[in-house]
C-alpha cells in the first residue's frame, strides 16, 4: 500500500467562506485517483470541515466502494465531551455519519499534558480499549501535540495503544517546540508504528522563501517543493502512513508521486533541508498550519488562519502596497467575520493551538498590517 494518506480536513469547497460546503464531486475524483494508485488510508475527525468531513467519508467511500477497498481513521476530542455518556454518543454518531460498521483506526485527538488529564478523568483509554474488544475499532492510538517527555509518559502508562500520530516535518525536526525528531525516536523506542500528520505544515513547506526554493531546485529541478516534505516523512523507518490534507487533484498527483519516490535522504539532501530550515526560521512568516482549532472558541469570530495566510502571502510580495489583492480579500472577510483588531485577548485560541503560536500578538501585527492603509511600505525582509 502507498504510504500516503488523505487527511480530510482541507477539502475543496463550494463556498470558500464555509468549510461545511465541501465540493463532494471533486473529492470523489481525488478519492478515485488515490485508490487507483494504492493509497487507501483516509483520516477524518468529528470537527473537520464544519463537522461534515465524516459525512464525506460516506459519500465518497462507503457508498461507492467495498469496505475492504479502503481504511478509515477518526477521532474523539475531549473538547467535545462533557461527561462519559458523550463518548458513546459521539462514537455511534460517527459510525452513522460515515455509514461504517467499524473504524480501522480510532484516535484520542490532540493529546497534550492538559488534555491528557481530561482524557484520564473521562476514562477514555479504557473506553477505547473496550471498543476494540467489541470489534468496533481495529486499532487504537492517539495524536500527540506535546513534547517527547509527555509522549513517553503516555506510552509508559498506556502500552495498550497500538500506534501514535505525530507532527513530523523537516522544519520542526530539531525544534524545541514541536520536537519532531525526539517524538519520532520515542515512538520508535516503544515499538509503535508512526502516522505522520502535517508533513507539509499546512502548506508552509510547499511555499518556502525564494532563497530556500533556489537551494531545493538546484538539487532536484523537476521535483516540487512540497515533494521534499512528503518524501522526508515517508522515508523514515517506522513511519507507516503520511497524511496530507490535499485540496485538489494536482496536489494528489504530486503527493502520490512523492510518496512513491520516498527513499532514504542522502547527506546532500539533508544539508539542503538544514539550510532551508535556517532560512525559514529567519523568515517573518507565521507558521500556521490552517488547522482552525483556534477558531472554535473565539468570542470575536476572527478567521485566524485565513488572516495569517493573507498576511504570509503579503509578506512575500516583492513590492508591498496597500493595493495588493490580500488587502481586498481582508476587507471582504472582515465584513463577515471579526477584524484582527477585534481580538479581546482572552487567550482561548492559544490554548488550542498545536503549533503553540502567540496568536494574540500575531493578530496585532496582522491588524497593523491590514488595517492601517496610510502606512509606508515596510522594508523588505529576506
Ligand atoms: S485571544 Fe483574540 S483571537 Fe484568540 S480567541 Fe480570544 S478573541 Fe479570539
Ligand atoms: S493559529 Fe494555531 S490553531 Fe489556529 S489555525 Fe494556525 S496552527 Fe491551527
Short mmCIF file of C-alpha atoms and ligand atoms in Angstrom, two decimals:
data_model
loop_
_atom_site.label_atom_id
_atom_site.label_comp_id
_atom_site.label_asym_id
_atom_site.label_seq_id
_atom_site.Cartn_x
_atom_site.Cartn_y
_atom_site.Cartn_z
CA UNK A 1 0.00 0.00 0.00
CA UNK A 2 1.20 3.52 -0.79
CA UNK A 3 2.25 5.33 2.42
CA UNK A 4 0.26 8.42 1.54
CA UNK A 5 -2.97 9.02 3.49
CA UNK A 6 -5.71 11.50 2.65
CA UNK A 7 -6.33 13.96 5.51
CA UNK A 8 -9.95 15.06 5.10
CA UNK A 9 -9.59 18.48 6.70
CA UNK A 10 -8.66 20.84 3.85
CA UNK A 11 -11.10 19.63 1.23
CA UNK A 12 -12.11 21.69 -1.79
CA UNK A 13 -15.15 23.84 -1.02
CA UNK A 14 -18.14 25.09 -2.97
CA UNK A 15 -18.21 28.18 -0.74
CA UNK A 16 -14.78 29.45 0.31
CA UNK A 17 -16.30 31.02 3.44
CA UNK A 18 -17.98 27.83 4.63
CA UNK A 19 -15.87 24.72 5.37
CA UNK A 20 -19.06 22.62 5.64
CA UNK A 21 -19.84 23.17 1.94
CA UNK A 22 -17.49 20.52 0.60
CA UNK A 23 -17.17 20.00 -3.15
CA UNK A 24 -18.04 16.32 -2.91
CA UNK A 25 -17.70 15.67 -6.65
CA UNK A 26 -14.13 16.96 -6.56
CA UNK A 27 -13.37 14.79 -3.50
CA UNK A 28 -14.80 11.78 -5.35
CA UNK A 29 -12.35 12.34 -8.21
CA UNK A 30 -9.44 12.74 -5.79
CA UNK A 31 -10.50 9.58 -3.94
CA UNK A 32 -10.76 7.56 -7.16
CA UNK A 33 -7.28 8.66 -8.16
CA UNK A 34 -5.81 7.81 -4.76
CA UNK A 35 -7.38 4.36 -4.64
CA UNK A 36 -6.28 3.60 -8.20
CA UNK A 37 -2.67 4.24 -7.11
CA UNK A 38 -2.77 2.10 -3.97
CA UNK A 39 -3.43 4.85 -1.45
CA UNK A 40 -6.21 3.50 0.77
CA UNK A 41 -5.99 5.43 4.03
CA UNK A 42 -8.49 8.21 4.85
CA UNK A 43 -8.23 10.26 8.03
CA UNK A 44 -11.17 12.27 9.33
CA UNK A 45 -12.39 13.66 12.67
CA UNK A 46 -15.56 14.83 14.37
CA UNK A 47 -14.90 18.53 13.94
CA UNK A 48 -13.26 18.65 10.50
CA UNK A 49 -14.90 20.66 7.71
CA UNK A 50 -17.53 22.19 9.99
CA UNK A 51 -18.45 18.70 11.30
CA UNK A 52 -19.14 17.41 7.76
CA UNK A 53 -15.92 15.54 7.00
CA UNK A 54 -17.22 12.24 8.36
CA UNK A 55 -20.31 12.52 6.14
CA UNK A 56 -17.99 12.97 3.16
CA UNK A 57 -16.44 9.57 4.02
CA UNK A 58 -19.86 8.03 3.49
CA UNK A 59 -20.43 9.89 0.24
CA UNK A 60 -17.08 9.22 -1.41
CA UNK A 61 -16.11 5.85 0.10
CA UNK A 62 -18.76 3.84 1.96
CA UNK A 63 -21.47 4.40 -0.67
CA UNK A 64 -19.12 3.79 -3.61
CA UNK A 65 -16.53 1.17 -2.68
CA UNK A 66 -16.49 -2.24 -0.98
CA UNK A 67 -15.36 -1.95 2.66
CA UNK A 68 -12.09 -3.82 2.10
CA UNK A 69 -11.01 -1.28 -0.55
CA UNK A 70 -10.21 1.44 2.00
CA UNK A 71 -9.16 2.11 5.59
CA UNK A 72 -10.54 4.87 7.79
CA UNK A 73 -9.43 6.68 10.90
CA UNK A 74 -11.46 9.04 13.03
CA UNK A 75 -11.04 10.60 16.45
CA UNK A 76 -12.59 11.64 19.75
CA UNK A 77 -11.58 15.04 21.14
CA UNK A 78 -12.20 15.62 24.87
CA UNK A 79 -13.09 19.19 23.95
CA UNK A 80 -16.47 17.89 22.72
CA UNK A 81 -17.01 15.53 25.67
CA UNK A 82 -18.78 16.92 28.74
CA UNK A 83 -19.41 13.63 30.52
CA UNK A 84 -18.77 9.91 30.00
CA UNK A 85 -22.07 9.41 28.17
CA UNK A 86 -20.85 11.80 25.45
CA UNK A 87 -18.12 9.33 24.42
CA UNK A 88 -20.63 6.78 23.15
CA UNK A 89 -22.98 9.43 21.84
CA UNK A 90 -20.23 10.81 19.61
CA UNK A 91 -18.82 7.39 18.66
CA UNK A 92 -22.13 5.94 17.45
CA UNK A 93 -22.96 9.18 15.64
CA UNK A 94 -19.59 8.87 13.89
CA UNK A 95 -20.47 5.34 12.74
CA UNK A 96 -23.78 6.68 11.45
CA UNK A 97 -22.25 9.68 9.70
CA UNK A 98 -19.62 7.56 7.95
CA UNK A 99 -22.02 4.67 7.26
CA UNK A 100 -19.38 2.26 8.59
CA UNK A 101 -19.72 -0.72 10.89
CA UNK A 102 -16.21 -0.31 12.31
CA UNK A 103 -13.23 2.02 12.09
CA UNK A 104 -9.80 0.71 11.15
CA UNK A 105 -8.05 3.22 13.39
CA UNK A 106 -9.52 5.35 16.17
CA UNK A 107 -7.58 8.06 17.97
CA UNK A 108 -7.82 10.19 21.06
CA UNK A 109 -7.33 13.53 19.39
CA UNK A 110 -4.82 16.30 20.01
CA UNK A 111 -3.20 14.83 23.14
CA UNK A 112 -1.09 17.12 25.30
CA UNK A 113 -0.38 17.32 29.02
CA UNK A 114 -3.56 19.21 29.88
CA UNK A 115 -5.89 17.24 27.60
CA UNK A 116 -4.30 14.02 28.92
CA UNK A 117 -5.66 14.87 32.35
CA UNK A 118 -9.13 15.33 30.86
CA UNK A 119 -8.91 12.07 28.87
CA UNK A 120 -7.93 10.26 32.09
CA UNK A 121 -10.79 11.85 34.06
CA UNK A 122 -13.20 10.68 31.37
CA UNK A 123 -11.60 7.20 31.36
CA UNK A 124 -11.20 7.40 27.60
CA UNK A 125 -8.30 4.95 27.30
CA UNK A 126 -10.29 2.09 28.87
CA UNK A 127 -13.39 3.12 26.91
CA UNK A 128 -11.43 2.94 23.66
CA UNK A 129 -9.93 -0.46 24.54
CA UNK A 130 -13.48 -1.74 25.04
CA UNK A 131 -14.45 -0.52 21.59
CA UNK A 132 -11.54 -2.53 20.20
CA UNK A 133 -12.59 -5.65 22.11
CA UNK A 134 -16.11 -5.22 20.75
CA UNK A 135 -14.73 -5.18 17.19
CA UNK A 136 -15.94 -1.64 16.56
CA UNK A 137 -12.36 -0.42 16.14
CA UNK A 138 -9.42 -2.39 14.74
CA UNK A 139 -6.52 -0.38 16.19
CA UNK A 140 -6.38 2.34 18.85
CA UNK A 141 -3.99 5.25 19.17
CA UNK A 142 -3.67 8.96 19.82
CA UNK A 143 -2.36 12.04 18.10
CA UNK A 144 0.23 13.86 20.18
CA UNK A 145 0.90 17.59 20.24
CA UNK A 146 3.34 17.81 23.09
CA UNK A 147 6.98 17.15 23.98
CA UNK A 148 8.79 13.81 23.71
CA UNK A 149 8.74 13.66 27.52
CA UNK A 150 4.94 13.85 27.66
CA UNK A 151 4.69 11.32 24.81
CA UNK A 152 6.97 8.92 26.71
CA UNK A 153 4.83 9.27 29.85
CA UNK A 154 1.66 8.39 27.90
CA UNK A 155 3.27 5.41 26.18
CA UNK A 156 4.53 4.07 29.53
CA UNK A 157 1.11 4.50 31.16
CA UNK A 158 -0.81 3.12 28.17
CA UNK A 159 1.03 0.23 26.48
CA UNK A 160 -2.34 -0.81 25.02
CA UNK A 161 -2.08 1.97 22.42
CA UNK A 162 -1.34 0.40 19.02
CA UNK A 163 0.12 3.43 17.24
CA UNK A 164 0.82 7.16 17.56
CA UNK A 165 0.22 10.06 15.23
CA UNK A 166 2.92 12.74 15.30
CA UNK A 167 3.72 16.10 13.76
CA UNK A 168 6.82 15.31 11.72
CA UNK A 169 8.33 17.61 9.17
CA UNK A 170 11.78 18.73 8.14
CA UNK A 171 11.39 22.24 9.56
CA UNK A 172 10.47 21.06 13.06
CA UNK A 173 12.83 18.06 13.04
CA UNK A 174 15.18 19.68 15.59
CA UNK A 175 12.80 22.31 17.00
CA UNK A 176 12.35 22.71 20.75
CA UNK A 177 8.63 23.42 20.40
CA UNK A 178 7.34 20.59 18.16
CA UNK A 179 10.30 18.20 18.73
CA UNK A 180 9.64 16.10 15.61
CA UNK A 181 12.83 14.04 15.84
CA UNK A 182 12.64 13.41 19.59
CA UNK A 183 8.95 12.42 19.44
CA UNK A 184 9.62 10.14 16.45
CA UNK A 185 12.55 8.46 18.26
CA UNK A 186 10.40 7.98 21.38
CA UNK A 187 7.65 6.24 19.40
CA UNK A 188 10.23 4.01 17.68
CA UNK A 189 11.80 3.19 21.07
CA UNK A 190 8.41 1.94 22.27
CA UNK A 191 7.92 -0.04 19.06
CA UNK A 192 4.86 1.94 17.99
CA UNK A 193 4.13 2.48 14.30
CA UNK A 194 4.03 6.19 13.45
CA UNK A 195 1.44 8.01 11.39
CA UNK A 196 2.69 11.42 10.33
CA UNK A 197 0.42 14.45 10.40
CA UNK A 198 1.21 17.88 8.98
CA UNK A 199 4.25 16.77 6.94
CA UNK A 200 3.89 19.94 4.83
CA UNK A 201 2.98 22.04 7.89
CA UNK A 202 -0.33 23.19 6.45
CA UNK A 203 1.31 24.23 3.17
CA UNK A 204 4.16 26.21 4.77
CA UNK A 205 6.70 23.74 3.36
CA UNK A 206 5.17 23.84 -0.11
CA UNK A 207 5.72 27.56 -0.38
CA UNK A 208 9.12 28.40 1.05
CA UNK A 209 11.09 31.68 0.73
CA UNK A 210 12.80 32.16 -2.63
CA UNK A 211 16.28 31.61 -1.23
CA UNK A 212 15.29 28.20 0.16
CA UNK A 213 13.45 27.31 -3.05
CA UNK A 214 16.60 28.03 -5.08
CA UNK A 215 18.61 25.57 -2.97
CA UNK A 216 15.99 22.85 -3.34
CA UNK A 217 15.52 23.36 -7.06
CA UNK A 218 19.29 23.30 -7.62
CA UNK A 219 19.37 19.72 -6.35
CA UNK A 220 16.05 18.50 -7.77
CA UNK A 221 14.89 20.83 -10.55
CA UNK A 222 11.97 18.60 -11.56
CA UNK A 223 10.54 17.98 -8.13
CA UNK A 224 8.01 20.24 -6.42
CA UNK A 225 8.91 21.97 -3.16
CA UNK A 226 6.11 20.05 -1.38
CA UNK A 227 7.61 16.76 -2.56
CA UNK A 228 10.58 17.28 -0.22
CA UNK A 229 8.21 17.30 2.76
CA UNK A 230 6.28 14.18 1.76
CA UNK A 231 9.44 12.28 0.83
CA UNK A 232 11.19 13.29 4.05
CA UNK A 233 8.37 11.96 6.25
CA UNK A 234 7.73 8.83 4.17
CA UNK A 235 11.43 7.92 4.12
CA UNK A 236 11.66 7.47 7.92
CA UNK A 237 11.76 3.83 9.05
CA UNK A 238 8.78 3.01 11.25
CA UNK A 239 6.54 5.55 9.54
CA UNK A 240 3.51 3.65 8.40
CA UNK A 241 1.47 6.45 6.86
CA UNK A 242 1.97 10.10 5.87
CA UNK A 243 -1.21 12.17 5.95
CA UNK A 244 -1.63 15.09 3.65
CA UNK A 245 -4.60 17.47 3.66
CA UNK A 246 -4.98 17.70 -0.09
CA UNK A 247 -7.25 20.29 -1.71
CA UNK A 248 -7.00 19.49 -5.41
CA UNK A 249 -6.27 16.70 -7.90
CA UNK A 250 -2.99 18.41 -8.74
CA UNK A 251 -1.89 18.08 -5.10
CA UNK A 252 -3.00 14.44 -5.08
CA UNK A 253 -0.88 13.66 -8.16
CA UNK A 254 2.17 15.44 -6.76
CA UNK A 255 1.86 13.83 -3.30
CA UNK A 256 1.33 10.37 -4.80
CA UNK A 257 4.45 10.65 -6.88
CA UNK A 258 6.45 11.95 -3.91
CA UNK A 259 5.33 9.08 -1.67
CA UNK A 260 6.16 6.58 -4.40
CA UNK A 261 9.66 8.07 -4.74
CA UNK A 262 10.36 8.16 -0.99
CA UNK A 263 13.75 6.75 -0.16
CA UNK A 264 16.40 7.45 2.45
CA UNK A 265 17.61 11.05 2.20
CA UNK A 266 21.26 11.39 1.20
CA UNK A 267 23.62 13.74 3.04
CA UNK A 268 23.40 16.37 0.25
CA UNK A 269 19.60 16.44 0.59
CA UNK A 270 19.75 16.67 4.39
CA UNK A 271 22.19 19.57 4.10
CA UNK A 272 19.79 21.41 1.78
CA UNK A 273 16.98 20.86 4.31
CA UNK A 274 19.14 22.14 7.18
CA UNK A 275 19.93 25.30 5.23
CA UNK A 276 16.32 25.74 4.11
CA UNK A 277 15.13 25.32 7.74
CA UNK A 278 17.55 28.08 8.81
CA UNK A 279 16.13 30.35 6.12
CA UNK A 280 12.54 29.62 7.17
CA UNK A 281 13.30 30.20 10.83
CA UNK A 282 14.62 33.67 9.93
CA UNK A 283 11.53 34.36 7.79
CA UNK A 284 8.83 36.61 9.28
CA UNK A 285 6.03 34.32 8.04
CA UNK A 286 3.56 32.94 10.60
CA UNK A 287 3.99 29.15 10.92
CA UNK A 288 0.24 28.49 10.99
CA UNK A 289 -0.91 25.15 9.57
CA UNK A 290 -4.50 26.27 8.98
CA UNK A 291 -5.96 23.56 11.23
CA UNK A 292 -8.53 26.10 12.57
CA UNK A 293 -8.70 24.59 16.07
CA UNK A 294 -8.23 28.15 17.36
CA UNK A 295 -11.44 29.41 15.79
CA UNK A 296 -13.78 27.03 17.67
CA UNK A 297 -13.85 29.19 20.77
CA UNK A 298 -13.10 32.68 19.54
CA UNK A 299 -15.68 35.08 21.01
CA UNK A 300 -14.74 37.70 18.40
CA UNK A 301 -15.35 35.27 15.48
CA UNK A 302 -11.95 36.01 13.94
CA UNK A 303 -10.94 33.76 10.99
CA UNK A 304 -7.45 33.47 12.46
CA UNK A 305 -5.80 31.05 9.96
CA UNK A 306 -7.22 32.91 6.98
CA UNK A 307 -5.82 36.21 8.21
CA UNK A 308 -2.43 34.57 8.83
CA UNK A 309 -2.47 33.11 5.34
CA UNK A 310 -3.19 36.54 3.80
CA UNK A 311 -0.51 38.11 5.96
CA UNK A 312 2.04 35.49 4.90
CA UNK A 313 1.13 35.97 1.26
CA UNK A 314 1.60 39.71 1.56
CA UNK A 315 4.95 39.42 3.31
CA UNK A 316 6.21 37.57 0.25
CA UNK A 317 5.14 40.31 -2.18
CA UNK A 318 8.27 41.99 -3.52
CA UNK A 319 6.54 45.40 -3.54
CA UNK A 320 4.17 45.71 -0.65
CA UNK A 321 1.45 48.28 -1.14
CA UNK A 322 -1.99 48.80 0.33
CA UNK A 323 -3.37 47.82 -3.10
CA UNK A 324 -2.47 44.13 -3.05
CA UNK A 325 -5.22 41.54 -3.50
CA UNK A 326 -4.67 40.41 0.10
CA UNK A 327 -5.94 43.79 1.31
CA UNK A 328 -9.09 43.43 -0.79
CA UNK A 329 -9.63 39.90 0.48
CA UNK A 330 -9.04 41.02 4.06
CA UNK A 331 -11.72 43.69 3.66
CA UNK A 332 -14.18 41.17 2.24
CA UNK A 333 -13.55 38.66 5.01
CA UNK A 334 -13.84 41.25 7.73
CA UNK A 335 -17.36 42.08 6.56
CA UNK A 336 -18.46 38.58 7.60
CA UNK A 337 -16.04 37.87 10.44
CA UNK A 338 -14.32 39.84 13.20
CA UNK A 339 -11.35 42.03 12.26
CA UNK A 340 -7.94 41.16 13.69
CA UNK A 341 -8.22 44.28 15.85
CA UNK A 342 -11.45 42.91 17.41
CA UNK A 343 -9.39 40.40 19.42
CA UNK A 344 -10.19 40.77 23.13
CA UNK A 345 -7.03 38.83 24.11
CA UNK A 346 -8.94 36.14 26.02
CA UNK A 347 -6.29 33.54 25.07
CA UNK A 348 -8.73 30.72 24.11
CA UNK A 349 -7.05 30.37 20.72
CA UNK A 350 -3.56 29.97 22.17
CA UNK A 351 -4.72 27.17 24.48
CA UNK A 352 -5.90 25.23 21.44
CA UNK A 353 -3.07 25.96 19.01
CA UNK A 354 -0.99 22.77 18.40
CA UNK A 355 1.80 24.91 16.92
CA UNK A 356 1.97 26.96 20.14
CA UNK A 357 1.73 30.23 18.21
CA UNK A 358 1.43 33.56 20.07
CA UNK A 359 -1.84 34.21 18.26
CA UNK A 360 -2.77 37.37 20.16
CA UNK A 361 0.48 39.16 19.37
CA UNK A 362 0.45 37.93 15.80
CA UNK A 363 -3.07 39.31 15.32
CA UNK A 364 -1.77 42.68 16.48
CA UNK A 365 0.76 42.51 13.64
CA UNK A 366 -1.98 41.48 11.21
CA UNK A 367 -4.20 44.38 12.33
CA UNK A 368 -1.33 46.85 11.98
CA UNK A 369 -0.60 45.48 8.52
CA UNK A 370 -4.10 45.35 7.04
CA UNK A 371 -5.99 47.98 8.98
CA UNK A 372 -3.53 50.85 8.64
CA UNK A 373 -3.85 51.92 5.00
CA UNK A 374 -1.77 55.05 5.23
CA UNK A 375 1.35 53.27 6.26
CA UNK A 376 4.67 53.48 4.47
CA UNK A 377 5.74 50.33 2.62
CA UNK A 378 7.58 48.08 5.08
CA UNK A 379 11.24 47.28 4.48
CA UNK A 380 11.90 44.04 2.64
CA UNK A 381 12.61 41.11 4.92
CA UNK A 382 14.84 38.45 3.39
S1 LIG B 1 -7.45 35.89 22.08
FE1 LIG B 1 -8.47 37.02 20.44
S2 LIG B 1 -8.31 35.71 18.63
FE2 LIG B 1 -7.88 34.44 20.43
S3 LIG B 1 -9.85 33.52 20.94
FE3 LIG B 1 -9.67 35.39 22.19
S4 LIG B 1 -10.64 36.98 20.94
FE4 LIG B 1 -10.28 35.24 19.58
S1 LIG B 2 -3.18 29.56 14.72
FE1 LIG B 2 -2.67 27.52 15.51
S2 LIG B 2 -4.67 26.56 15.90
FE2 LIG B 2 -5.04 28.33 14.59
S3 LIG B 2 -5.05 27.51 12.53
FE3 LIG B 2 -2.98 28.22 12.95
S4 LIG B 2 -1.89 26.44 13.71
FE4 LIG B 2 -4.07 25.95 13.84
#
